[in-house]
XYZ file of C-alpha atoms in Angstrom:
285
model
C 0.000 0.000 0.000
C 2.795 2.427 0.928
C 4.628 1.541 -2.273
C 1.524 2.374 -4.356
C 1.127 5.766 -2.694
C 4.813 6.554 -3.286
C 4.527 5.629 -6.980
C 1.491 7.862 -7.431
C 3.290 10.772 -5.738
C 6.332 10.347 -7.993
C 4.141 10.323 -11.127
C 2.331 13.512 -10.034
C 5.633 15.324 -9.409
C 7.010 14.410 -12.824
C 3.727 15.325 -14.519
C 3.563 18.788 -12.952
C 7.257 19.415 -13.647
C 6.839 18.404 -17.294
C 3.833 20.718 -17.779
C 5.677 23.657 -16.206
C 8.693 23.045 -18.402
C 6.475 22.903 -21.477
C 4.906 26.304 -20.600
C 8.312 27.871 -19.921
C 9.464 26.745 -23.369
C 7.028 29.266 -24.950
C 8.676 32.726 -25.114
C 6.733 35.425 -23.185
C 6.693 37.670 -26.308
C 4.659 35.042 -28.152
C 1.708 35.687 -25.859
C 1.776 39.345 -26.987
C 2.367 38.939 -30.728
C 0.666 35.628 -31.494
C -2.302 35.811 -33.861
C -5.659 34.664 -32.600
C -7.998 32.225 -34.350
C -10.950 34.621 -33.995
C -10.717 38.421 -34.031
C -13.411 40.874 -33.083
C -12.986 44.124 -35.045
C -15.124 46.214 -32.691
C -13.228 49.018 -30.942
C -11.238 52.210 -31.304
C -7.986 52.350 -33.257
C -5.232 54.822 -34.145
C -2.484 54.568 -36.739
C -0.025 56.046 -39.215
C 0.195 55.876 -43.004
C 2.237 56.958 -46.015
C 1.971 56.812 -49.774
C 1.783 58.689 -53.061
C -0.842 60.945 -54.680
C -1.384 62.112 -58.249
C -3.936 64.027 -60.312
C -4.497 66.366 -63.269
C -5.738 69.940 -63.389
C -6.324 72.802 -65.835
C -6.326 76.626 -65.815
C -8.249 79.188 -67.882
C -7.216 82.871 -67.941
C -9.502 85.922 -68.153
C -8.735 89.650 -68.263
C -10.364 91.566 -65.380
C -10.274 95.103 -66.838
C -9.859 97.116 -70.078
C -6.048 97.302 -69.894
C -5.599 93.575 -69.286
C -8.105 92.840 -72.062
C -6.346 95.169 -74.535
C -2.969 93.640 -73.640
C -4.197 90.084 -74.272
C -7.288 89.032 -76.298
C -8.094 92.655 -77.264
C -5.037 92.803 -79.514
C -3.917 96.219 -78.285
C -0.407 97.665 -78.423
C 2.532 97.059 -80.725
C 3.317 94.229 -80.759
C -0.355 93.336 -80.434
C -1.674 91.452 -77.430
C -2.609 87.802 -77.676
C -4.948 85.597 -75.603
C -3.450 83.423 -72.886
C -4.354 79.849 -73.795
C -5.865 77.457 -71.269
C -3.419 74.774 -70.157
C -3.439 71.375 -68.427
C -0.896 70.129 -65.915
C -0.209 67.240 -63.551
C 0.243 67.287 -59.780
C 1.920 64.476 -57.827
C 3.940 63.885 -54.680
C 4.359 61.977 -51.429
C 1.863 61.971 -48.548
C 2.197 60.935 -44.899
C -0.084 61.239 -41.918
C -2.250 59.529 -39.352
C -5.776 58.305 -38.754
C -8.101 57.281 -35.941
C -11.524 55.683 -35.923
C -14.016 53.219 -34.518
C -15.310 49.923 -35.890
C -18.475 48.086 -34.897
C -18.707 44.472 -36.036
C -22.409 43.870 -36.654
C -22.022 40.093 -36.991
C -19.388 37.578 -38.061
C -19.316 38.963 -41.625
C -20.241 42.674 -41.609
C -18.667 45.761 -40.101
C -19.471 49.508 -40.050
C -17.472 52.412 -38.641
C -16.140 55.933 -38.981
C -12.637 57.326 -39.559
C -10.850 60.689 -39.700
C -7.366 61.281 -41.111
C -4.950 64.144 -41.761
C -2.138 64.113 -44.334
C 0.937 66.252 -44.883
C 1.643 66.350 -48.604
C 3.879 67.760 -51.305
C 1.420 67.333 -54.147
C 2.569 69.987 -56.613
C 2.652 70.834 -60.307
C 3.428 73.781 -62.576
C 2.794 74.889 -66.146
C 3.650 77.737 -68.525
C 1.336 79.226 -71.183
C 2.997 81.277 -73.934
C 1.326 84.457 -75.193
C 2.104 87.965 -76.401
C 1.525 90.873 -73.995
C 0.491 94.075 -75.757
C 3.309 96.684 -76.069
C 5.710 94.292 -74.302
C 6.222 91.175 -76.445
C 6.337 87.371 -76.211
C 6.211 86.085 -72.638
C 4.600 83.371 -70.494
C 2.019 83.019 -67.769
C 3.762 80.738 -65.266
C 1.397 79.013 -62.823
C 1.934 76.490 -60.029
C -0.288 74.744 -57.502
C 0.572 72.753 -54.372
C -1.712 70.716 -52.098
C 0.169 71.246 -48.833
C -2.102 69.121 -46.641
C -5.535 67.531 -46.644
C -7.837 65.484 -44.462
C -11.053 63.490 -44.553
C -13.896 62.427 -42.248
C -15.522 59.280 -43.639
C -17.982 56.466 -42.959
C -16.808 52.890 -43.558
C -18.560 49.589 -44.289
C -16.806 46.292 -44.814
C -17.012 42.527 -45.071
C -14.873 40.119 -43.019
C -13.744 37.437 -45.484
C -11.829 35.518 -42.823
C -11.043 36.414 -39.178
C -7.809 38.273 -40.100
C -8.929 39.843 -43.445
C -11.316 42.760 -43.993
C -12.363 44.467 -47.260
C -14.137 47.829 -47.004
C -15.529 50.809 -48.863
C -15.468 54.357 -47.528
C -16.715 57.861 -48.316
C -17.358 61.254 -46.788
C -16.163 64.845 -46.327
C -12.749 66.207 -47.400
C -10.778 69.429 -46.984
C -7.369 70.641 -48.136
C -4.896 73.510 -47.849
C -3.909 74.590 -51.361
C -1.386 77.220 -52.507
C -1.072 78.814 -55.975
C 1.467 81.137 -57.602
C 1.185 83.194 -60.821
C 3.843 85.223 -62.635
C 4.287 86.953 -66.016
C 7.973 87.828 -66.669
C 8.601 91.146 -68.449
C 10.742 90.993 -71.598
C 10.743 94.763 -72.234
C 10.357 98.006 -70.288
C 7.015 99.129 -71.635
C 3.378 99.244 -70.615
C -0.193 99.886 -71.673
C -3.140 101.795 -70.235
C -6.871 101.690 -71.052
C -10.083 102.622 -69.257
C -8.348 103.859 -66.105
C -6.246 100.682 -65.691
C -2.669 99.962 -66.735
C 0.467 97.866 -66.422
C 4.041 99.165 -66.594
C 6.611 96.418 -67.087
C 10.333 96.518 -66.355
C 12.532 94.040 -68.223
C 13.911 91.305 -65.995
C 11.127 91.545 -63.386
C 7.590 90.190 -63.072
C 5.076 92.356 -64.916
C 2.116 90.536 -63.268
C 2.246 88.441 -60.100
C -0.176 86.803 -57.703
C -0.438 84.146 -55.006
C -3.132 82.609 -52.814
C -3.398 80.105 -49.952
C -6.847 78.788 -49.156
C -8.746 75.941 -47.544
C -10.915 74.086 -50.058
C -13.800 71.752 -49.207
C -15.081 68.683 -51.026
C -15.641 64.942 -50.771
C -13.719 61.677 -50.863
C -14.411 58.000 -51.607
C -12.364 54.844 -51.828
C -11.771 51.246 -50.842
C -9.185 49.229 -48.976
C -8.153 46.055 -47.234
C -6.981 45.366 -43.691
C -5.143 42.332 -42.312
C -4.855 41.558 -38.601
C -1.217 40.692 -37.902
C -2.177 40.198 -34.249
C -5.285 40.988 -32.226
C -3.964 44.577 -31.849
C -1.795 45.331 -34.907
C -3.685 45.829 -38.179
C -1.941 46.364 -41.531
C -3.891 48.230 -44.248
C -3.720 49.378 -47.858
C -6.132 51.936 -49.317
C -6.953 53.734 -52.572
C -8.743 57.030 -51.953
C -10.106 59.650 -54.364
C -10.264 63.259 -53.113
C -12.236 65.982 -54.902
C -11.965 69.602 -53.699
C -13.561 72.816 -54.993
C -12.101 74.978 -57.780
C -9.950 77.977 -56.721
C -9.512 81.287 -58.589
C -6.320 83.351 -58.252
C -5.542 86.866 -59.547
C -2.270 88.068 -61.090
C -2.002 91.857 -60.633
C 0.283 94.348 -62.378
C 3.339 95.001 -60.195
C 3.656 98.594 -61.477
C 1.260 101.034 -63.160
C 1.100 104.273 -65.112
C 0.557 107.211 -62.749
C -3.082 107.947 -62.001
C -4.402 104.518 -63.004
C -5.394 101.324 -61.201
C -3.417 98.095 -61.650
C -4.582 95.776 -64.406
C -5.168 92.140 -63.433
C -5.724 88.692 -64.922
C -7.829 85.965 -63.269
C -6.633 82.346 -63.340
C -9.532 79.907 -62.881
C -8.186 76.520 -61.791
C -10.291 73.414 -62.276
C -11.473 71.408 -59.277
C -8.574 70.044 -57.244
C -8.901 66.264 -57.525
C -6.375 63.499 -56.999
C -5.978 59.817 -56.135
C -4.075 58.614 -53.074
C -2.484 55.163 -52.773
C -1.252 54.524 -49.243
C -0.376 51.833 -46.724
C -0.557 52.057 -42.969
C -0.504 50.357 -39.590
C -3.216 50.643 -36.930
C -3.212 49.784 -33.255
C -6.616 48.527 -32.070
C -7.461 49.089 -28.426
C-alpha cells in the first residue's frame, strides 16, 4: 500500500514538472504577438500611413479690366496682345499622416465604422502658357499649384472574409490647404493703359504676379483592405479619391502708369482632384 502511494506521488511530481517546463518553453513575447484564431474588429484604433498621390488639373485665364483685355485678347499695343491659352498640368507627390476611428462588427461577416485622417503632402505641379503681352512682347504666364495638406472624415462599411482579413468601402467629407502662384515675366520696359487701368513692365522683373493660400472643401471616396497581424496590430492598404472645390487666383500688375489702377488677370483653376495610394498600420485598443 505504501509503495503504491509513493509511486502515485512520484508520477504527479514528474507530470507537474513536465507541464511547467512545457509552458516555460514558450517565449513570453509570443503571448503578446501571437495571432488569434478569432478576431473581433469592434473598438477604437489609431495609426499612421504613407503613400503617393497624383492628379491632373487645368487653368483658364480671363482679363479683369480694359487694360488687361487690350494687352491680351483685345489685340492692343505694338506688338499686339494675344490671348493666354488654357493649359493642363499634372500634380503628384508623397503623402504621410495619421488616422483614428471606430469599428463596430455587426455580426461575423459585416462591419461599419467611422474614420478621420490628416495628411501632410507635397502634391505639386506647374505649367507655362505662352502668349504675347500688348506693347511688351512674347512672354509666359507661369502658374503652379501645391496641395500642402488635406484630411477626410468618412464612414466605412466592410465585409470580413476571414477572421484576419477585412475588405471595405469608404466615403465622406474632405478638406485641403492649397497654394497657388502666378507670374508673367517682363521681356521689355514698356506698358499699356486703357479705361483707367494699366500695367508698366520693367525688363527682368515680373510684370504681373499673384499668389493665394486657401482651404478648399469637397468629398472623398475609396476602398481598402486590412489584415490583422495580431489581435492589436492591423496592416492596411487603401486607394482614396479626393475631390476639392475649384480655386480662382488673380495676377495683378506690379507697377502702373501714374493715375491709373493696376490691371489684373484671373486664373480659374479646375477642381482640385487626386488619387491617393497609401499603406498604414493601426493599433486597435
